[in-house]
């Protein structure tokens, strides 16, 4: 089970924090362009971390169905974004999720919702990839799950090494995706098709 996040500050408290940060940067918080920024930033951060306050059970909402299918099911190119827990800067990319059912399938829209659930937290891509794979595995009891995520990290692009075109890829293979070279090869072939 994934750990839940910290208690979330009230929007008014976050707004006060942003007001102080802007002042500390040397800006005039009463300037017309900044007057509502603390409020908007607090709302944005609350939205970007909504995964802490969601229930995975409510997201799946019973959308697990009996199925005789035992062939690979894949959802590709799930657009995703998260906040790097080290610098609070976004990383943006795509997630690809596949599983082989064992008598049960999950509603199609639930896979992107699972990705969002874990992405909308302070994250590292490695953990996010694992959390998505385990959540799908736990939800349907699949024979196996494969997840590949590729993302560009603004903490690498905008600061430090400043490499604009670098991209990180992570994967997690569970069950038959790990134990069967043929299953893994099929997954990776479908990804590149």
Coordinates of N, CA and C in Angstrom, one line a residue:
X1 N 0.9 -1.2 0.0 CA 0.0 0.0 0.0 C 0.9 1.2 0.0
X2 N 0.6 2.2 -0.9 CA 1.4 3.4 -1.0 C 1.1 4.3 0.3
X3 N 2.2 4.9 0.7 CA 2.0 5.8 1.9 C 1.1 7.0 1.5
X4 N 0.3 7.5 2.4 CA -0.4 8.7 2.1 C 0.5 9.9 2.4
X5 N 0.1 11.0 1.9 CA 0.9 12.2 2.1 C 0.7 12.9 3.4
X6 N 1.3 14.0 3.6 CA 1.2 14.8 4.8 C -0.2 15.5 4.8
X7 N -0.6 15.8 6.0 CA -1.8 16.6 6.1 C -1.6 17.9 5.3
X8 N -2.6 18.3 4.6 CA -2.5 19.4 3.7 C -2.9 20.7 4.4
X9 N -2.1 21.7 4.2 CA -2.4 23.0 4.8 C -3.7 23.5 4.2
X10 N -4.4 24.3 4.9 CA -5.6 25.1 4.4 C -5.1 26.0 3.4
X11 N -6.0 26.3 2.3 CA -5.6 27.2 1.3 C -5.1 28.6 1.8
X12 N -5.8 29.1 2.9 CA -5.4 30.4 3.4 C -4.0 30.3 4.0
X13 N -3.6 29.2 4.6 CA -2.3 29.0 5.1 C -1.3 29.0 4.0
X14 N -1.6 28.2 2.9 CA -0.7 28.2 1.8 C -0.6 29.6 1.1
X15 N -1.7 30.3 1.1 CA -1.6 31.6 0.5 C -0.7 32.5 1.3
X16 N -0.7 32.4 2.6 CA 0.2 33.2 3.4 C 1.6 32.8 3.2
X17 N 1.9 31.6 3.0 CA 3.3 31.1 2.7 C 3.7 31.7 1.4
X18 N 2.9 31.6 0.3 CA 3.3 32.2 -1.0 C 3.5 33.7 -0.9
X19 N 2.7 34.4 -0.1 CA 2.8 35.8 0.1 C 4.2 36.1 0.7
X20 N 4.6 35.3 1.7 CA 5.9 35.5 2.3 C 7.1 35.2 1.3
X21 N 6.9 34.1 0.5 CA 8.0 33.8 -0.5 C 8.2 34.9 -1.5
X22 N 7.1 35.4 -1.9 CA 7.2 36.5 -2.9 C 7.9 37.7 -2.3
X23 N 7.5 38.0 -1.1 CA 8.2 39.2 -0.4 C 9.7 38.9 -0.2
X24 N 10.0 37.6 0.1 CA 11.4 37.2 0.3 C 12.2 37.3 -1.0
X25 N 11.6 37.2 -2.1 CA 12.2 37.3 -3.4 C 12.5 38.8 -3.7
X26 N 12.0 39.7 -2.9 CA 12.2 41.1 -3.1 C 11.1 41.8 -4.0
X27 N 10.0 41.1 -4.2 CA 8.9 41.7 -5.0 C 7.9 42.4 -4.1
X28 N 7.2 43.3 -4.7 CA 6.1 44.1 -4.0 C 4.9 43.3 -4.1
X29 N 4.5 42.7 -3.0 CA 3.3 41.8 -3.0 C 2.0 42.5 -3.4
X30 N 2.0 43.9 -3.2 CA 0.8 44.7 -3.5 C 0.8 45.1 -5.0
X31 N 1.8 44.8 -5.7 CA 1.9 45.2 -7.1 C 0.7 44.5 -7.8
X32 N 0.1 45.2 -8.8 CA -1.1 44.8 -9.4 C -1.0 43.3 -10.0
X33 N 0.1 43.0 -10.6 CA 0.3 41.7 -11.2 C 0.4 40.6 -10.2
X34 N 0.8 40.9 -9.0 CA 1.1 39.9 -7.9 C 0.0 39.9 -6.9
X35 N -0.9 40.8 -6.8 CA -1.8 40.9 -5.7 C -2.6 39.6 -5.5
X36 N -3.0 38.9 -6.5 CA -3.8 37.7 -6.4 C -2.9 36.4 -6.6
X37 N -1.6 36.6 -6.8 CA -0.8 35.5 -7.1 C -0.7 34.5 -5.9
X38 N -0.6 34.9 -4.7 CA -0.5 33.9 -3.6 C -1.8 33.1 -3.5
X39 N -2.9 33.7 -3.8 CA -4.2 32.9 -3.8 C -4.2 31.9 -5.0
X40 N -3.8 32.4 -6.2 CA -3.8 31.5 -7.3 C -2.8 30.4 -7.2
X41 N -1.6 30.7 -6.6 CA -0.5 29.7 -6.4 C -1.0 28.6 -5.4
X42 N -1.6 29.1 -4.3 CA -2.1 28.1 -3.3 C -3.2 27.2 -3.9
X43 N -4.1 27.7 -4.7 CA -5.1 26.9 -5.4 C -4.4 25.9 -6.3
X44 N -3.4 26.4 -7.1 CA -2.7 25.5 -8.0 C -2.0 24.4 -7.3
X45 N -1.3 24.7 -6.2 CA -0.5 23.7 -5.5 C -1.5 22.6 -4.9
X46 N -2.6 23.1 -4.4 CA -3.6 22.2 -3.9 C -4.1 21.2 -4.9
X47 N -4.3 21.7 -6.1 CA -4.8 20.9 -7.2 C -3.6 19.9 -7.6
X48 N -2.4 20.4 -7.7 CA -1.3 19.6 -8.2 C -0.9 18.5 -7.2
X49 N -1.4 18.6 -6.0 CA -1.2 17.6 -4.9 C -2.5 16.9 -4.5
X50 N -3.5 16.9 -5.3 CA -4.8 16.3 -4.9 C -4.7 14.8 -4.7
X51 N -3.7 14.2 -5.2 CA -3.6 12.7 -5.0 C -3.5 12.3 -3.5
X52 N -3.0 13.2 -2.7 CA -3.0 13.0 -1.2 C -4.4 12.8 -0.6
X53 N -5.3 13.5 -1.2 CA -6.7 13.6 -0.6 C -7.7 12.7 -1.3
X54 N -7.3 11.9 -2.3 CA -8.2 11.1 -3.0 C -8.1 9.6 -2.5
X55 N -9.2 8.9 -2.7 CA -9.2 7.5 -2.3 C -9.1 6.7 -3.6
X56 N -8.2 5.8 -3.7 CA -8.0 4.9 -4.8 C -9.3 4.1 -5.1
X57 N -9.9 3.7 -4.0 CA -11.2 2.9 -4.1 C -12.3 3.7 -4.7
X58 N -12.3 5.0 -4.4 CA -13.4 5.9 -5.0 C -13.0 6.1 -6.5
X59 N -11.8 6.2 -6.8 CA -11.4 6.4 -8.2 C -11.8 5.2 -9.0
X60 N -11.5 4.0 -8.6 CA -11.8 2.8 -9.3 C -13.3 2.6 -9.3
X61 N -14.0 2.9 -8.2 CA -15.4 2.9 -8.1 C -16.1 1.7 -8.6
X62 N -15.6 0.5 -8.3 CA -16.2 -0.7 -8.6 C -16.1 -1.1 -10.1
X63 N -15.3 -0.4 -10.9 CA -15.2 -0.6 -12.3 C -14.3 -1.8 -12.6
X64 N -14.5 -2.9 -12.0 CA -13.8 -4.1 -12.2 C -14.8 -5.1 -12.7
X65 N -14.5 -5.7 -13.9 CA -15.5 -6.6 -14.6 C -14.9 -8.0 -14.9
X66 N -15.8 -9.0 -14.8 CA -15.4 -10.3 -15.2 C -15.1 -10.3 -16.7
X67 N -14.0 -11.1 -17.1 CA -13.7 -11.2 -18.5 C -13.0 -12.5 -18.7
X68 N -13.2 -13.1 -19.9 CA -12.5 -14.3 -20.3 C -11.2 -14.0 -21.0
X69 N -11.0 -12.7 -21.3 CA -9.8 -12.3 -22.0 C -8.5 -12.7 -21.2
X70 N -7.5 -13.2 -21.9 CA -6.2 -13.4 -21.3 C -5.1 -12.9 -22.1
X71 N -5.5 -12.0 -23.0 CA -4.5 -11.3 -23.9 C -4.1 -10.0 -23.3
X72 N -3.0 -9.4 -23.7 CA -2.5 -8.2 -23.2 C -3.4 -7.0 -23.5
X73 N -3.7 -6.2 -22.5 CA -4.4 -5.0 -22.6 C -3.5 -3.8 -22.3
X74 N -3.5 -2.8 -23.2 CA -2.5 -1.7 -23.1 C -3.2 -0.4 -23.3
X75 N -2.9 0.6 -22.4 CA -3.2 2.0 -22.6 C -1.9 2.7 -22.8
X76 N -1.8 3.3 -23.9 CA -0.5 4.0 -24.2 C -0.7 5.5 -24.2
X77 N 0.4 6.2 -24.1 CA 0.5 7.7 -24.2 C -0.5 8.4 -23.2
X78 N -0.5 8.0 -22.0 CA -1.3 8.7 -21.0 C -0.4 9.9 -20.6
X79 N -0.9 11.0 -21.0 CA -0.2 12.3 -20.6 C -0.2 12.4 -19.1
X80 N 1.0 12.7 -18.6 CA 1.1 12.9 -17.1 C 2.0 14.0 -16.7
X81 N 1.8 14.5 -15.5 CA 2.7 15.5 -15.0 C 2.7 15.3 -13.5
X82 N 3.8 15.6 -12.9 CA 3.9 15.6 -11.4 C 4.9 16.6 -11.0
X83 N 5.1 16.8 -9.7 CA 6.0 17.7 -9.1 C 7.2 16.9 -8.5
X84 N 8.4 17.2 -8.9 CA 9.6 16.6 -8.4 C 9.7 17.0 -6.9
X85 N 9.8 15.9 -6.1 CA 9.9 16.2 -4.6 C 11.2 16.8 -4.2
X86 N 12.2 16.9 -5.0 CA 13.4 17.5 -4.6 C 13.5 19.0 -4.9
X87 N 12.8 19.5 -5.9 CA 12.8 20.9 -6.3 C 11.5 21.6 -6.4
X88 N 10.4 20.8 -6.3 CA 9.0 21.3 -6.5 C 8.8 21.8 -8.0
X89 N 9.6 21.3 -8.9 CA 9.4 21.7 -10.3 C 8.8 20.5 -11.0
X90 N 8.0 20.8 -12.1 CA 7.3 19.7 -12.8 C 8.1 18.8 -13.6
X91 N 7.7 17.5 -13.7 CA 8.2 16.7 -14.7 C 6.9 16.2 -15.5
X92 N 7.1 16.2 -16.8 CA 6.0 16.0 -17.8 C 6.3 14.9 -18.8
X93 N 5.4 14.1 -19.0 CA 5.7 13.0 -20.0 C 4.5 12.2 -20.3
X94 N 4.8 10.9 -20.6 CA 3.7 9.9 -20.9 C 4.0 8.6 -20.1
X95 N 2.9 8.0 -19.8 CA 2.9 6.7 -19.1 C 2.2 5.7 -20.0
X96 N 2.8 4.5 -20.1 CA 2.2 3.4 -20.9 C 2.0 2.2 -19.9
X97 N 0.8 1.7 -19.9 CA 0.4 0.7 -18.9 C -0.2 -0.5 -19.7
X98 N 0.3 -1.7 -19.4 CA -0.3 -2.9 -19.9 C -0.5 -4.0 -18.8
X99 N -1.5 -4.8 -19.0 CA -1.6 -5.9 -18.1 C -2.3 -7.1 -18.8
X100 N -2.1 -8.3 -18.2 CA -2.7 -9.5 -18.8 C -3.7 -10.0 -17.7
X101 N -5.0 -9.9 -18.1 CA -6.0 -10.2 -17.1 C -6.0 -11.7 -16.6
X102 N -6.5 -11.9 -15.4 CA -6.7 -13.2 -14.8 C -8.2 -13.3 -14.4
X103 N -9.1 -13.2 -15.3 CA -10.5 -13.3 -15.0 C -11.2 -11.9 -14.8
X104 N -10.4 -10.9 -14.6 CA -11.0 -9.6 -14.4 C -10.3 -8.5 -15.1
X105 N -11.1 -7.5 -15.6 CA -10.5 -6.3 -16.3 C -11.0 -5.1 -15.6
X106 N -10.3 -4.0 -15.8 CA -10.6 -2.7 -15.2 C -11.1 -1.8 -16.3
X107 N -12.1 -0.9 -15.9 CA -12.6 0.1 -16.8 C -11.5 0.9 -17.4
X108 N -11.6 1.1 -18.7 CA -10.5 1.8 -19.5 C -10.1 3.1 -18.9
X109 N -11.1 4.0 -18.5 CA -10.7 5.3 -17.9 C -10.0 5.2 -16.6
X110 N -10.1 4.1 -15.9 CA -9.5 4.0 -14.6 C -8.0 3.9 -14.6
X111 N -7.4 3.4 -15.7 CA -6.0 3.4 -15.7 C -5.4 4.8 -15.7
X112 N -5.8 5.7 -16.6 CA -5.3 7.1 -16.5 C -5.6 7.8 -15.2
X113 N -6.7 7.4 -14.6 CA -7.1 8.0 -13.3 C -6.1 7.5 -12.2
X114 N -5.7 6.2 -12.3 CA -4.7 5.7 -11.4 C -3.4 6.4 -11.5
X115 N -3.0 6.6 -12.8 CA -1.8 7.4 -13.0 C -1.9 8.8 -12.4
X116 N -3.0 9.5 -12.6 CA -3.2 10.8 -12.0 C -3.1 10.8 -10.5
X117 N -3.8 9.8 -10.0 CA -3.8 9.7 -8.5 C -2.5 9.7 -7.9
X118 N -1.5 9.0 -8.4 CA -0.2 8.9 -7.9 C 0.7 10.1 -8.4
X119 N 0.4 10.6 -9.6 CA 1.2 11.7 -10.1 C 0.9 13.0 -9.4
X120 N -0.3 13.2 -8.9 CA -0.6 14.4 -8.2 C -0.2 14.4 -6.7
X121 N 1.1 14.2 -6.6 CA 1.8 14.2 -5.3 C 3.2 14.7 -5.5
X122 N 3.9 15.0 -4.5 CA 5.3 15.3 -4.6 C 6.0 13.9 -4.9
X123 N 6.7 13.8 -6.0 CA 7.1 12.5 -6.5 C 8.5 12.4 -7.0
X124 N 8.9 11.2 -7.2 CA 10.1 10.9 -8.1 C 9.5 9.9 -9.1
X125 N 10.0 10.0 -10.3 CA 9.5 9.2 -11.4 C 9.6 7.7 -11.1
X126 N 10.7 7.3 -10.5 CA 10.9 5.9 -10.2 C 9.8 5.3 -9.3
X127 N 9.4 6.1 -8.2 CA 8.4 5.6 -7.3 C 7.0 5.7 -8.0
X128 N 6.8 6.7 -8.8 CA 5.5 6.8 -9.5 C 5.2 5.6 -10.4
X129 N 6.3 5.2 -11.1 CA 6.1 4.0 -12.0 C 5.8 2.8 -11.2
X130 N 6.4 2.6 -10.1 CA 6.1 1.4 -9.3 C 4.7 1.5 -8.7
X131 N 4.3 2.6 -8.2 CA 3.0 2.8 -7.6 C 1.9 2.5 -8.6
X132 N 2.0 2.9 -9.8 CA 1.0 2.7 -10.9 C 0.9 1.2 -11.1
X133 N 2.1 0.5 -11.3 CA 2.1 -0.9 -11.6 C 1.4 -1.7 -10.5
X134 N 1.8 -1.4 -9.3 CA 1.2 -2.2 -8.1 C -0.3 -1.9 -8.0
X135 N -0.7 -0.7 -8.2 CA -2.1 -0.3 -8.1 C -3.0 -1.1 -9.1
X136 N -2.5 -1.2 -10.3 CA -3.2 -2.0 -11.4 C -3.2 -3.5 -11.0
X137 N -2.0 -4.0 -10.6 CA -1.9 -5.4 -10.2 C -2.9 -5.7 -9.0
X138 N -2.9 -4.8 -8.0 CA -3.8 -5.0 -6.9 C -5.3 -4.9 -7.3
X139 N -5.6 -4.0 -8.2 CA -7.0 -3.8 -8.5 C -7.6 -5.0 -9.3
X140 N -6.9 -5.6 -10.2 CA -7.4 -6.7 -11.0 C -6.8 -8.1 -10.8
X141 N -5.8 -8.2 -10.0 CA -5.2 -9.5 -9.8 C -4.6 -10.0 -11.1
X142 N -4.0 -9.2 -11.9 CA -3.5 -9.6 -13.2 C -2.4 -10.6 -13.1
X143 N -2.3 -11.4 -14.3 CA -1.2 -12.3 -14.4 C 0.1 -11.5 -14.4
X144 N 0.1 -10.3 -14.9 CA 1.3 -9.5 -14.9 C 0.9 -8.1 -15.3
X145 N 1.8 -7.1 -15.0 CA 1.6 -5.7 -15.3 C 2.9 -5.1 -15.8
X146 N 2.9 -4.3 -16.8 CA 4.1 -3.6 -17.3 C 3.8 -2.1 -17.4
X147 N 4.7 -1.3 -16.9 CA 4.5 0.2 -16.9 C 5.8 0.7 -17.4
X148 N 5.7 1.6 -18.4 CA 6.9 2.4 -18.8 C 6.5 3.8 -18.8
X149 N 7.4 4.7 -18.2 CA 7.1 6.1 -18.1 C 8.3 6.8 -18.7
X150 N 8.0 7.8 -19.5 CA 9.1 8.7 -20.0 C 8.7 10.1 -19.8
X151 N 9.6 10.9 -19.2 CA 9.3 12.3 -18.8 C 10.5 13.2 -19.0
X152 N 10.2 14.5 -19.2 CA 11.2 15.5 -19.1 C 11.0 16.2 -17.8
X153 N 12.2 16.5 -17.1 CA 12.2 17.1 -15.8 C 12.7 18.5 -15.9
X154 N 11.8 19.4 -15.4 CA 12.2 20.8 -15.5 C 13.4 21.1 -14.5
X155 N 13.5 20.3 -13.5 CA 14.7 20.5 -12.6 C 16.0 20.3 -13.3
X156 N 16.0 19.4 -14.3 CA 17.2 19.2 -15.1 C 17.3 20.2 -16.2
X157 N 16.1 20.7 -16.8 CA 16.1 21.6 -17.9 C 16.4 23.1 -17.5
X158 N 15.9 23.5 -16.3 CA 15.9 24.9 -16.0 C 17.0 25.3 -15.0
X159 N 17.5 24.3 -14.3 CA 18.5 24.6 -13.3 C 19.6 23.6 -13.3
X160 N 20.6 23.7 -12.5 CA 21.7 22.7 -12.5 C 22.3 22.5 -13.8
X161 N 22.2 21.3 -14.3 CA 22.9 20.9 -15.6 C 22.3 21.6 -16.8
X162 N 21.0 22.0 -16.8 CA 20.4 22.7 -17.8 C 20.4 22.0 -19.2
X163 N 20.0 20.8 -19.2 CA 20.0 20.0 -20.4 C 18.5 19.9 -20.9
X164 N 18.3 20.6 -22.0 CA 16.9 20.9 -22.5 C 16.2 19.6 -23.1
X165 N 17.0 18.7 -23.7 CA 16.4 17.6 -24.4 C 16.6 16.3 -23.8
X166 N 17.0 16.3 -22.5 CA 17.1 15.0 -21.8 C 15.8 14.5 -21.4
X167 N 15.7 13.2 -21.4 CA 14.4 12.5 -21.0 C 14.7 11.3 -20.1
X168 N 13.9 11.1 -19.1 CA 14.1 9.9 -18.2 C 13.1 8.9 -18.6
X169 N 13.5 7.6 -18.6 CA 12.6 6.5 -18.8 C 12.7 5.6 -17.6
X170 N 11.6 5.1 -17.1 CA 11.5 4.2 -16.0 C 10.5 3.1 -16.4
X171 N 10.7 1.9 -15.8 CA 9.8 0.8 -16.1 C 9.6 0.0 -14.8
X172 N 8.5 -0.7 -14.8 CA 8.2 -1.7 -13.7 C 7.5 -2.9 -14.4
X173 N 8.1 -4.1 -14.2 CA 7.5 -5.3 -14.8 C 7.1 -6.2 -13.6
X174 N 5.9 -6.6 -13.5 CA 5.4 -7.5 -12.5 C 4.8 -8.8 -13.1
X175 N 4.9 -9.9 -12.3 CA 4.3 -11.1 -12.8 C 4.9 -11.6 -14.1
X176 N 4.0 -12.0 -15.0 CA 4.5 -12.5 -16.3 C 5.4 -11.5 -17.1
X177 N 5.2 -10.2 -16.9 CA 6.0 -9.2 -17.6 C 7.4 -9.3 -17.1
X178 N 7.6 -9.8 -15.9 CA 9.0 -10.0 -15.4 C 9.5 -11.4 -15.7
X179 N 8.7 -12.4 -15.6 CA 9.2 -13.8 -15.7 C 9.2 -14.3 -17.1
X180 N 8.4 -13.7 -18.0 CA 8.4 -14.2 -19.4 C 9.0 -13.2 -20.3
X181 N 10.1 -13.6 -21.0 CA 10.8 -12.8 -22.0 C 9.8 -12.5 -23.1
X182 N 9.0 -13.5 -23.5 CA 8.1 -13.3 -24.6 C 7.0 -12.2 -24.3
X183 N 6.5 -12.2 -23.1 CA 5.5 -11.2 -22.7 C 6.1 -9.8 -22.7
X184 N 7.3 -9.7 -22.1 CA 8.0 -8.5 -22.0 C 8.3 -8.0 -23.4
X185 N 8.8 -8.8 -24.3 CA 9.1 -8.4 -25.7 C 7.8 -8.0 -26.4
X186 N 6.7 -8.6 -26.2 CA 5.4 -8.2 -26.9 C 5.0 -6.8 -26.4
X187 N 5.2 -6.6 -25.1 CA 4.9 -5.3 -24.5 C 5.7 -4.2 -25.1
X188 N 7.0 -4.4 -25.2 CA 7.9 -3.4 -25.7 C 7.7 -3.2 -27.2
X189 N 7.3 -4.3 -27.9 CA 7.1 -4.2 -29.3 C 5.8 -3.3 -29.6
X190 N 4.8 -3.5 -28.8 CA 3.6 -2.7 -28.9 C 3.8 -1.3 -28.6
X191 N 4.8 -1.0 -27.6 CA 5.1 0.3 -27.3 C 5.7 1.1 -28.5
X192 N 6.5 0.4 -29.2 CA 7.3 1.0 -30.3 C 6.5 1.0 -31.6
X193 N 5.3 0.3 -31.7 CA 4.5 0.3 -32.9 C 3.9 1.6 -33.2

